[in-house]
XYZ file of C-alpha atoms in Angstrom:
612
model
C 213.040 114.171 -36.446
C 215.071 113.002 -33.540
C 218.705 114.069 -32.575
C 220.296 111.186 -34.558
C 218.430 112.191 -37.687
C 219.470 115.812 -37.133
C 223.089 114.740 -36.850
C 222.946 112.916 -40.185
C 221.075 115.796 -41.867
C 223.665 118.412 -40.730
C 226.596 116.324 -41.872
C 225.039 115.507 -45.208
C 223.975 119.028 -46.022
C 226.752 121.124 -44.471
C 229.542 118.685 -43.850
C 229.548 119.677 -40.161
C 229.245 117.683 -36.969
C 227.708 118.408 -33.605
C 230.362 118.399 -30.773
C 229.620 117.862 -27.058
C 230.079 121.108 -25.219
C 231.928 119.224 -22.490
C 234.002 116.143 -23.270
C 232.142 112.803 -22.720
C 228.877 114.769 -22.072
C 225.900 113.500 -24.016
C 223.367 116.109 -22.809
C 224.551 119.230 -24.681
C 226.071 119.532 -28.187
C 227.060 122.659 -30.198
C 227.392 123.333 -33.907
C 230.141 125.883 -34.772
C 230.778 128.013 -37.784
C 233.844 126.912 -39.820
C 234.485 130.576 -40.608
C 234.430 132.154 -37.103
C 234.454 129.063 -34.916
C 231.523 130.515 -32.968
C 228.553 128.231 -32.282
C 225.151 128.946 -33.912
C 223.185 125.918 -32.729
C 222.925 124.070 -29.490
C 221.249 120.732 -29.025
C 220.118 119.781 -25.424
C 218.467 116.856 -23.848
C 216.052 117.934 -21.091
C 213.243 116.402 -19.071
C 209.697 117.395 -19.838
C 206.788 117.535 -17.375
C 206.294 113.838 -17.483
C 209.971 113.302 -16.641
C 210.588 111.975 -20.145
C 213.748 112.926 -21.965
C 213.309 115.247 -25.071
C 215.705 116.954 -27.488
C 215.579 120.701 -27.940
C 217.492 122.729 -30.602
C 218.453 126.338 -29.880
C 219.234 128.357 -33.106
C 220.903 131.731 -33.501
C 218.736 133.385 -36.064
C 219.343 137.119 -35.175
C 216.370 139.426 -35.882
C 214.517 136.579 -37.646
C 214.231 134.759 -34.276
C 211.448 137.115 -33.082
C 209.491 136.459 -36.270
C 209.402 132.642 -35.981
C 209.337 132.259 -32.224
C 205.580 132.239 -32.014
C 205.134 130.013 -35.118
C 204.108 126.289 -34.772
C 207.057 124.128 -33.884
C 209.116 126.952 -32.306
C 209.350 128.352 -28.812
C 211.633 130.392 -26.438
C 215.245 129.155 -26.367
C 216.041 126.780 -23.592
C 219.730 127.233 -22.944
C 220.557 130.547 -24.587
C 218.373 133.354 -23.165
C 218.979 135.965 -25.811
C 216.766 137.885 -28.220
C 218.623 136.555 -31.301
C 217.988 132.872 -30.344
C 214.956 130.686 -30.909
C 214.077 127.215 -29.672
C 212.525 124.248 -31.424
C 211.442 120.845 -29.925
C 212.427 117.771 -31.954
C 209.267 115.908 -31.058
C 206.834 116.512 -33.947
C 207.614 115.390 -37.461
C 205.030 117.871 -38.679
C 207.474 120.726 -38.203
C 210.705 119.148 -39.522
C 210.726 121.218 -42.657
C 210.304 124.531 -40.733
C 213.071 123.552 -38.323
C 215.382 122.681 -41.253
C 214.723 126.068 -42.873
C 215.486 127.877 -39.600
C 218.739 125.784 -39.267
C 219.628 126.757 -42.846
C 219.090 130.431 -42.045
C 221.202 130.210 -38.881
C 223.983 128.458 -40.787
C 224.049 131.166 -43.575
C 224.040 133.838 -40.947
C 226.998 132.229 -39.192
C 228.878 131.770 -42.510
C 228.427 135.540 -43.157
C 229.540 136.488 -39.695
C 226.024 137.459 -38.602
C 225.366 139.589 -41.738
C 222.080 138.678 -43.513
C 222.848 136.898 -46.775
C 220.573 137.799 -49.702
C 221.930 135.309 -52.275
C 219.806 132.351 -53.020
C 222.578 129.851 -53.621
C 222.686 126.835 -51.265
C 225.751 126.832 -49.018
C 227.666 123.583 -48.681
C 230.787 123.622 -46.528
C 233.687 121.385 -47.558
C 236.157 120.759 -44.855
C 239.852 121.444 -45.875
C 242.039 118.509 -46.672
C 244.815 117.630 -44.215
C 247.387 117.609 -46.891
C 247.774 120.354 -49.521
C 246.956 119.395 -53.071
C 247.618 121.193 -56.255
C 244.762 121.752 -58.634
C 244.948 122.560 -62.282
C 242.466 124.918 -63.921
C 239.847 123.191 -65.995
C 238.123 124.943 -68.860
C 234.237 125.203 -68.458
C 232.262 124.594 -71.620
C 229.947 127.510 -72.520
C 226.217 126.625 -72.525
C 224.484 126.281 -75.883
C 222.797 129.683 -76.659
C 219.871 127.887 -78.232
C 219.174 126.174 -74.905
C 219.412 129.484 -73.032
C 217.091 131.205 -75.422
C 214.603 128.325 -75.232
C 214.543 128.537 -71.433
C 214.030 132.211 -71.363
C 211.148 131.981 -73.892
C 209.263 129.612 -71.561
C 209.004 132.414 -68.890
C 206.187 134.830 -69.517
C 207.114 138.462 -69.558
C 204.680 139.294 -66.717
C 206.303 136.636 -64.455
C 209.810 137.819 -65.440
C 208.913 141.391 -64.562
C 207.329 140.246 -61.239
C 210.518 138.405 -60.268
C 212.550 141.618 -60.903
C 210.247 143.574 -58.609
C 211.622 141.776 -55.510
C 213.572 144.237 -53.347
C 216.597 142.476 -51.939
C 217.625 145.488 -49.984
C 214.894 144.946 -47.353
C 215.696 142.330 -44.796
C 213.477 139.327 -44.918
C 212.072 139.941 -41.460
C 210.597 143.268 -42.600
C 210.452 142.980 -46.341
C 208.967 139.505 -46.920
C 205.255 140.762 -46.562
C 205.934 144.056 -48.334
C 207.520 142.239 -51.379
C 204.568 139.838 -51.406
C 202.157 142.734 -51.507
C 203.958 144.626 -54.241
C 204.343 141.431 -56.440
C 200.770 140.417 -55.693
C 199.310 143.733 -56.856
C 201.381 143.523 -60.043
C 200.027 140.059 -60.780
C 196.512 140.680 -59.452
C 194.855 140.261 -62.977
C 197.345 137.883 -64.531
C 196.091 134.616 -66.057
C 198.027 131.653 -67.178
C 197.222 128.367 -68.907
C 200.261 126.108 -68.141
C 199.843 122.490 -69.189
C 202.231 121.215 -66.606
C 201.930 121.031 -62.807
C 204.659 121.499 -60.249
C 203.830 120.725 -56.676
C 204.712 123.263 -53.929
C 205.320 122.698 -50.263
C 206.521 125.496 -47.995
C 205.617 127.026 -44.670
C 204.370 130.683 -44.966
C 204.700 130.524 -48.774
C 205.079 133.528 -51.078
C 205.821 134.077 -54.759
C 209.487 134.459 -54.046
C 209.710 130.920 -52.761
C 208.383 129.502 -56.100
C 210.311 128.441 -59.140
C 208.997 129.543 -62.569
C 207.256 126.195 -63.041
C 205.608 126.534 -59.634
C 204.568 130.174 -60.339
C 202.894 129.134 -63.646
C 201.259 126.141 -61.880
C 199.820 128.490 -59.236
C 198.552 131.208 -61.583
C 196.987 128.526 -63.842
C 195.139 127.041 -60.803
C 194.074 130.523 -59.700
C 192.749 131.357 -63.180
C 190.543 128.229 -63.136
C 189.484 128.873 -59.484
C 188.310 132.375 -60.274
C 186.271 131.005 -63.163
C 184.419 128.434 -60.909
C 186.538 125.412 -61.723
C 187.051 124.237 -58.148
C 189.667 121.558 -57.684
C 192.350 120.619 -55.195
C 195.991 121.833 -55.506
C 199.044 121.943 -53.224
C 198.107 123.300 -49.824
C 200.894 126.013 -50.089
C 199.256 127.332 -53.289
C 195.939 127.512 -51.427
C 197.562 129.538 -48.605
C 199.090 131.966 -51.143
C 195.540 132.527 -52.508
C 194.223 133.183 -49.058
C 197.113 135.613 -48.376
C 196.216 137.541 -51.506
C 192.676 138.030 -50.340
C 193.689 139.027 -46.802
C 195.822 141.730 -48.513
C 192.807 142.601 -50.786
C 194.816 141.582 -53.917
C 192.676 140.834 -56.927
C 189.391 142.331 -55.453
C 187.784 145.723 -55.783
C 186.734 146.109 -52.124
C 186.989 144.482 -48.687
C 183.402 143.296 -49.090
C 184.330 141.476 -52.263
C 187.386 140.001 -50.528
C 185.202 138.837 -47.706
C 182.841 137.081 -50.120
C 185.832 135.416 -51.891
C 187.138 134.117 -48.548
C 183.777 132.652 -47.665
C 183.532 131.051 -51.078
C 187.004 129.514 -50.590
C 185.925 128.166 -47.199
C 182.859 126.508 -48.644
C 184.287 125.217 -51.911
C 187.857 124.339 -50.926
C 188.514 124.049 -47.260
C 185.315 122.087 -46.356
C 185.764 119.750 -49.327
C 189.541 119.293 -49.699
C 191.587 120.630 -46.800
C 189.950 120.949 -43.375
C 193.383 121.517 -41.816
C 193.265 125.138 -42.971
C 189.999 125.774 -41.098
C 191.432 126.927 -37.763
C 193.742 129.424 -39.483
C 190.957 130.897 -41.785
C 188.625 131.158 -38.753
C 191.064 133.355 -36.973
C 191.825 135.378 -40.031
C 188.241 135.971 -40.792
C 187.842 137.537 -37.254
C 190.766 139.866 -37.978
C 189.322 140.603 -41.498
C 185.928 141.829 -40.355
C 187.592 144.025 -37.723
C 190.526 145.352 -39.828
C 188.361 146.292 -42.776
C 185.368 147.441 -40.536
C 182.748 145.196 -42.060
C 180.097 146.055 -39.305
C 178.516 144.660 -36.155
C 176.530 141.835 -37.800
C 179.644 140.157 -39.214
C 181.401 140.619 -35.856
C 178.455 138.816 -34.163
C 178.808 136.051 -36.754
C 182.527 135.333 -36.136
C 182.729 136.148 -32.465
C 179.890 134.014 -31.249
C 182.044 132.018 -28.790
C 183.695 135.190 -27.475
C 180.390 136.979 -27.041
C 178.887 133.998 -25.196
C 181.940 133.707 -22.923
C 181.859 137.465 -22.244
C 178.175 137.441 -21.417
C 178.735 134.654 -18.823
C 181.494 136.810 -17.384
C 179.249 139.873 -17.276
C 176.475 137.905 -15.495
C 179.019 136.670 -12.887
C 180.512 140.139 -12.519
C 177.227 142.039 -12.352
C 174.493 139.653 -11.222
C 172.179 142.453 -10.116
C 171.329 143.174 -13.775
C 170.248 139.602 -14.486
C 167.693 137.094 -13.101
C 168.479 134.270 -10.735
C 167.754 131.789 -13.502
C 170.386 133.403 -15.795
C 172.933 133.291 -13.098
C 172.135 129.626 -12.417
C 172.552 128.795 -16.075
C 176.054 130.261 -16.079
C 176.958 128.090 -13.108
C 175.472 125.070 -14.731
C 177.891 125.727 -17.720
C 181.026 126.629 -15.827
C 180.839 123.970 -13.013
C 180.354 120.222 -12.827
C 178.758 120.487 -9.317
C 175.560 122.180 -10.281
C 174.319 119.305 -12.353
C 175.863 116.581 -10.163
C 174.059 117.578 -6.994
C 170.645 115.828 -6.774
C 169.473 118.237 -4.086
C 170.148 121.197 -6.352
C 168.453 119.552 -9.301
C 165.378 118.675 -7.137
C 165.136 122.246 -5.721
C 166.516 124.141 -8.646
C 164.347 127.245 -8.195
C 165.197 127.509 -4.454
C 168.927 127.122 -5.170
C 168.853 129.696 -7.976
C 167.297 132.229 -5.759
C 169.694 131.536 -2.880
C 172.633 131.443 -5.213
C 171.938 135.002 -6.437
C 171.633 136.314 -2.845
C 174.903 134.583 -1.813
C 176.712 135.606 -4.995
C 175.738 139.291 -4.620
C 176.927 139.215 -1.053
C 180.244 137.504 -2.063
C 181.092 140.242 -4.635
C 180.869 142.928 -1.877
C 184.680 143.236 -1.695
C 184.609 146.135 0.889
C 182.512 144.198 3.294
C 184.524 141.015 3.242
C 187.929 142.401 2.269
C 188.115 139.952 -0.558
C 188.131 140.640 -4.341
C 186.545 137.273 -5.044
C 185.794 137.741 -8.734
C 189.265 138.892 -9.864
C 190.950 136.350 -7.449
C 188.868 133.152 -8.132
C 186.934 133.782 -11.357
C 188.532 136.060 -13.996
C 190.768 139.089 -14.368
C 191.408 141.748 -17.010
C 194.204 141.061 -19.523
C 195.663 142.662 -22.631
C 196.985 140.416 -25.289
C 199.264 141.794 -28.035
C 199.481 140.036 -31.386
C 200.115 140.880 -35.000
C 197.182 141.372 -37.380
C 196.485 138.232 -39.371
C 198.872 136.253 -37.173
C 200.946 133.556 -39.046
C 199.861 134.911 -42.445
C 201.939 136.770 -44.953
C 200.206 140.156 -44.575
C 201.521 143.639 -45.227
C 199.782 146.216 -42.975
C 199.420 149.424 -44.924
C 199.307 152.893 -43.265
C 196.245 152.892 -41.065
C 195.237 155.135 -38.166
C 194.806 153.546 -34.760
C 191.318 152.275 -34.248
C 189.397 150.811 -31.232
C 186.592 148.381 -31.811
C 184.319 147.458 -28.870
C 183.109 143.961 -29.391
C 181.000 143.927 -26.123
C 181.036 145.311 -22.650
C 184.190 143.261 -21.840
C 186.106 142.713 -24.989
C 187.704 145.375 -27.214
C 190.363 145.422 -30.029
C 192.732 148.284 -30.410
C 194.768 148.477 -33.569
C 198.029 150.233 -33.850
C 201.084 149.828 -36.198
C 200.122 146.375 -37.517
C 199.231 144.860 -34.121
C 196.125 144.143 -32.085
C 195.993 144.996 -28.408
C 193.149 142.789 -27.209
C 191.457 143.668 -23.935
C 189.455 140.801 -22.369
C 188.863 138.862 -19.288
C 190.976 135.766 -18.796
C 189.704 132.887 -16.542
C 191.935 132.393 -13.560
C 193.717 128.967 -13.079
C 191.453 126.523 -11.242
C 188.350 128.628 -11.974
C 186.082 125.534 -12.271
C 187.523 124.142 -9.023
C 186.956 127.459 -7.228
C 183.332 127.716 -8.366
C 182.732 124.002 -7.491
C 183.954 124.601 -4.018
C 181.749 127.655 -3.590
C 178.711 125.653 -4.816
C 179.495 122.690 -2.600
C 179.473 125.016 0.522
C 176.280 126.690 -0.593
C 174.710 123.365 -1.049
C 175.913 122.139 2.332
C 174.555 125.223 4.316
C 171.244 125.265 2.301
C 170.632 121.627 3.253
C 171.392 122.485 6.859
C 169.151 125.621 6.987
C 166.305 124.273 5.036
C 166.404 120.607 6.137
C 167.019 119.209 2.557
C 168.668 115.915 1.830
C 171.450 114.407 3.905
C 174.261 116.480 5.435
C 177.505 116.661 3.475
C 181.041 117.294 4.812
C 182.481 120.801 4.527
C 185.363 121.687 2.182
C 188.386 123.899 2.843
C 187.273 127.380 1.867
C 188.169 130.969 2.840
C 186.249 132.055 5.873
C 185.249 135.315 4.248
C 183.570 133.256 1.516
C 181.807 131.197 4.054
C 180.480 134.268 5.899
C 179.221 135.706 2.640
C 177.324 132.477 1.848
C 175.752 132.475 5.301
C 174.677 136.118 5.001
C 173.293 135.458 1.499
C 171.164 132.679 2.871
C 169.748 135.005 5.617
C 169.043 137.630 2.904
C 167.075 135.128 0.956
C 165.123 134.101 4.009
C 164.206 137.679 4.770
C 163.156 138.243 1.096
C 161.000 135.087 1.189
C 159.295 136.183 4.429
C 158.631 139.639 2.977
C 157.225 138.077 -0.187
C 154.636 136.084 1.878
C 153.439 139.349 3.470
C 153.274 141.098 0.090
C 151.130 138.393 -1.341
C 148.120 139.520 0.713
C 146.844 142.370 -1.306
C 143.253 143.660 -0.593
C 141.453 146.059 -2.842
C 139.661 148.165 -0.305
C 137.970 150.329 -2.904
C 135.377 147.662 -3.541
C 135.030 146.395 0.061
C 131.926 148.261 0.844
C 130.138 146.819 -2.169
C 131.287 143.279 -1.190
C 130.018 143.766 2.332
C 126.687 145.159 1.103
C 126.238 142.198 -1.287
C 127.114 139.665 1.457
C 124.569 141.364 3.824
C 121.749 141.180 1.236
C 122.511 137.487 0.627
C 122.697 136.758 4.302
C 119.390 138.506 5.046
C 117.640 136.687 2.270
C 118.450 133.440 3.955
C 117.149 134.337 7.414
C 113.558 133.563 8.560
C 111.446 136.288 10.071
C 111.818 134.813 13.546
C 115.656 134.761 13.132
C 115.720 138.309 12.036
C 113.602 139.467 15.029
C 115.997 137.684 17.519
C 119.056 139.102 15.812
C 117.674 142.683 16.071
C 117.045 142.254 19.804
C 120.635 141.055 20.334
C 122.132 143.866 18.260
C 120.174 146.468 20.288
C 121.552 145.131 23.545
C 125.084 144.975 22.136
C 124.911 148.468 20.741
C 123.723 149.756 23.987
C 126.828 148.407 25.750
C 129.216 149.486 22.956
C 127.871 152.959 22.896
C 128.862 153.422 26.404
C 132.502 152.648 25.594
C 134.731 155.222 23.914
C 136.131 154.036 20.536
C 139.567 155.577 19.599
C 139.874 156.491 15.934
C 142.853 158.803 15.663
C 146.340 157.243 15.385
C 149.631 157.670 13.637
C 149.613 154.340 11.755
C 146.751 154.844 9.310
C 144.493 152.349 11.052
C 140.854 152.650 10.091
C 138.130 153.015 12.799
C 137.209 149.358 12.326
C 140.753 148.260 12.711
C 141.159 150.480 15.798
C 138.060 149.025 17.352
C 139.364 145.425 16.910
C 142.869 146.308 18.225
C 141.537 148.122 21.284
C 138.932 145.476 22.025
C 141.669 142.760 21.979
C 143.975 144.817 24.136
C 141.154 145.427 26.742
C 139.829 141.899 26.258
C 136.378 143.195 25.334
C 133.826 141.715 23.050
C 134.230 142.520 19.414
C 132.148 139.894 17.608
C 128.831 141.830 17.406
C 130.511 144.949 16.142
C 132.224 143.049 13.379
C 129.034 141.259 12.402
C 126.911 144.460 12.501
C 129.456 146.167 10.121
C 129.721 143.142 7.853
C 133.506 142.837 8.442
C 135.872 139.912 8.030
C 138.094 139.370 11.054
C 140.982 137.846 9.126
C 141.172 140.804 6.740
C 141.151 143.337 9.704
C 143.915 141.372 11.463
C 146.088 141.136 8.380
C 145.701 144.835 7.712
C 146.634 145.737 11.262
C 149.725 143.488 11.139
C 150.864 145.049 7.859
C 150.402 148.644 9.080
C 152.210 148.001 12.403
C 155.030 145.838 10.913
C 157.419 148.765 10.442
C 156.894 149.835 14.014
C 156.850 146.473 15.758
C 158.917 144.417 13.268
C 156.569 141.501 13.456
C 152.870 140.462 13.244
C 151.006 141.598 16.456
C 147.771 139.567 15.964
C 147.619 135.823 15.533
C 144.788 133.270 15.503
C 144.414 130.510 18.112
C 143.418 126.884 17.681
C 139.757 128.042 17.590
C 140.514 130.516 14.881
C 139.962 133.462 17.181
C 142.299 136.528 17.017
C 144.442 137.451 19.965
C 147.350 139.835 20.693
C 150.713 138.086 20.767
C 151.796 138.148 24.382
C 155.264 139.690 23.647
C 153.789 142.772 22.168
C 150.755 143.451 24.477
C 152.664 145.986 26.701
C 154.134 147.809 23.688
C 150.791 148.215 22.123
C 149.133 149.353 25.344
C 151.827 151.962 25.652
C 151.042 153.187 22.156
C 147.328 153.023 22.009
C 146.050 153.132 25.552
C 148.426 155.327 27.348
C 149.543 157.639 24.497
């Protein structure tokens, strides 16, 4: 509906015309009450984000404005910033009927000088004639009593009684749902077999919106549905049936109501009206929480939320998860992870470095930057009514709190949910992509991977955290290399003995005799030298012998051979035991695979072992 169609509709229905608020101004029009001369509607032409002109209608609906403001087709008022006003954009024909009903409400309110009208008669304003005319009274023929009796006989007693139950003393904004609940319970077991069908089309429908023919059509369809005769009907009838189940009308327990809703989803919505699916999906979430149907059903209907919250939990507390799990979250939340060929080629390396850098970045105190809440997600509380957009009457219920997971929880109080969750910040994906780009750039530079890429603009604190994270990974990788060398010294003597036996079996008698002569000479020389054994570093006598011999540049080969030792094992063990003291390996092997003390540490070791 555009503004021209609105002008025609208002004149045809109410006999009123929109007037420009300022003469010769075509941007803003008002619609005034013929009773009070106060305006109750304002039509404005404004520019949208794309700089295109659009028409917006502000309506004065009193307390009813807060009820419909969040409904599809409505919004905050554009011109009149008041609690009693509501806005509607004239851009989507799908909401024309709802806007017309809101306009009708505003007109009735204006005609009654802002007092809520409870009569159901349609108002039609007839402008007064310019000249006075005299009218003569005309007799009205009484209706035929037979016709009146026949019409009344067509209304079943149960429906007549239900209609009388409607409490007009309650304002629609508060009483609509309550009246629906009271009438619904009264008609919970009613069955009808009406041979006619009257279509029904209404937003947020209730029994009170239906004529007698429509009521009988609905209850006849419901009777067949409950018996398994599944067929299509007016969408508004289908919504009334769902509203009944949400209010637990016609069922013996919430569990039975849940089964009926699932049955309706499978046999009606999936087959006849998929447009209802988004609404029912949201209402089923509320249903399993409001009626406390257990954790398993919560998991069923909150799969997307649980997955989203788990991703946020991994990003917020990466120390609890593996590097692979953290990398998977980045792969989902960013486009850069999968787009970078270097990352894909070296995915294990990047996953490990990513975790180190991300842990470093979350250290807010160190870098004076709350990165997670600033660039990723922050806590938020959303308030909304239970079974939003449905006709639902919340009975007396004590406040409850339901913890969905570590992040998300629902608190119920007085018919409303207070939902605690983490909301992604604006440009979250861009922020994470920038972080990954800089991580990729620095990893390429440090590890000589791929071609160099240009830096992006990023907070210097973030850059420092990434650099420190890379250094932390390098230190961990170096330590891991040292930890890989694990020797079980418990069986070393047996290994040496077995090796000695094998070696001796391969020597000839002549070779054995020569070897014994050389060993006797070497032992004679070594016995004259004092071998230090006591130390504070848990070095064995054999390790001490090798270390002292290297420091004094004395022969050590015969001793090692005689005791069936392996030089590389001795050197690795010495390096490991002295690492905490020196901070590095002290023995390395030259090009001839011979051990030697690293020059930088010779004086330190002499100070410790020769002068101490």
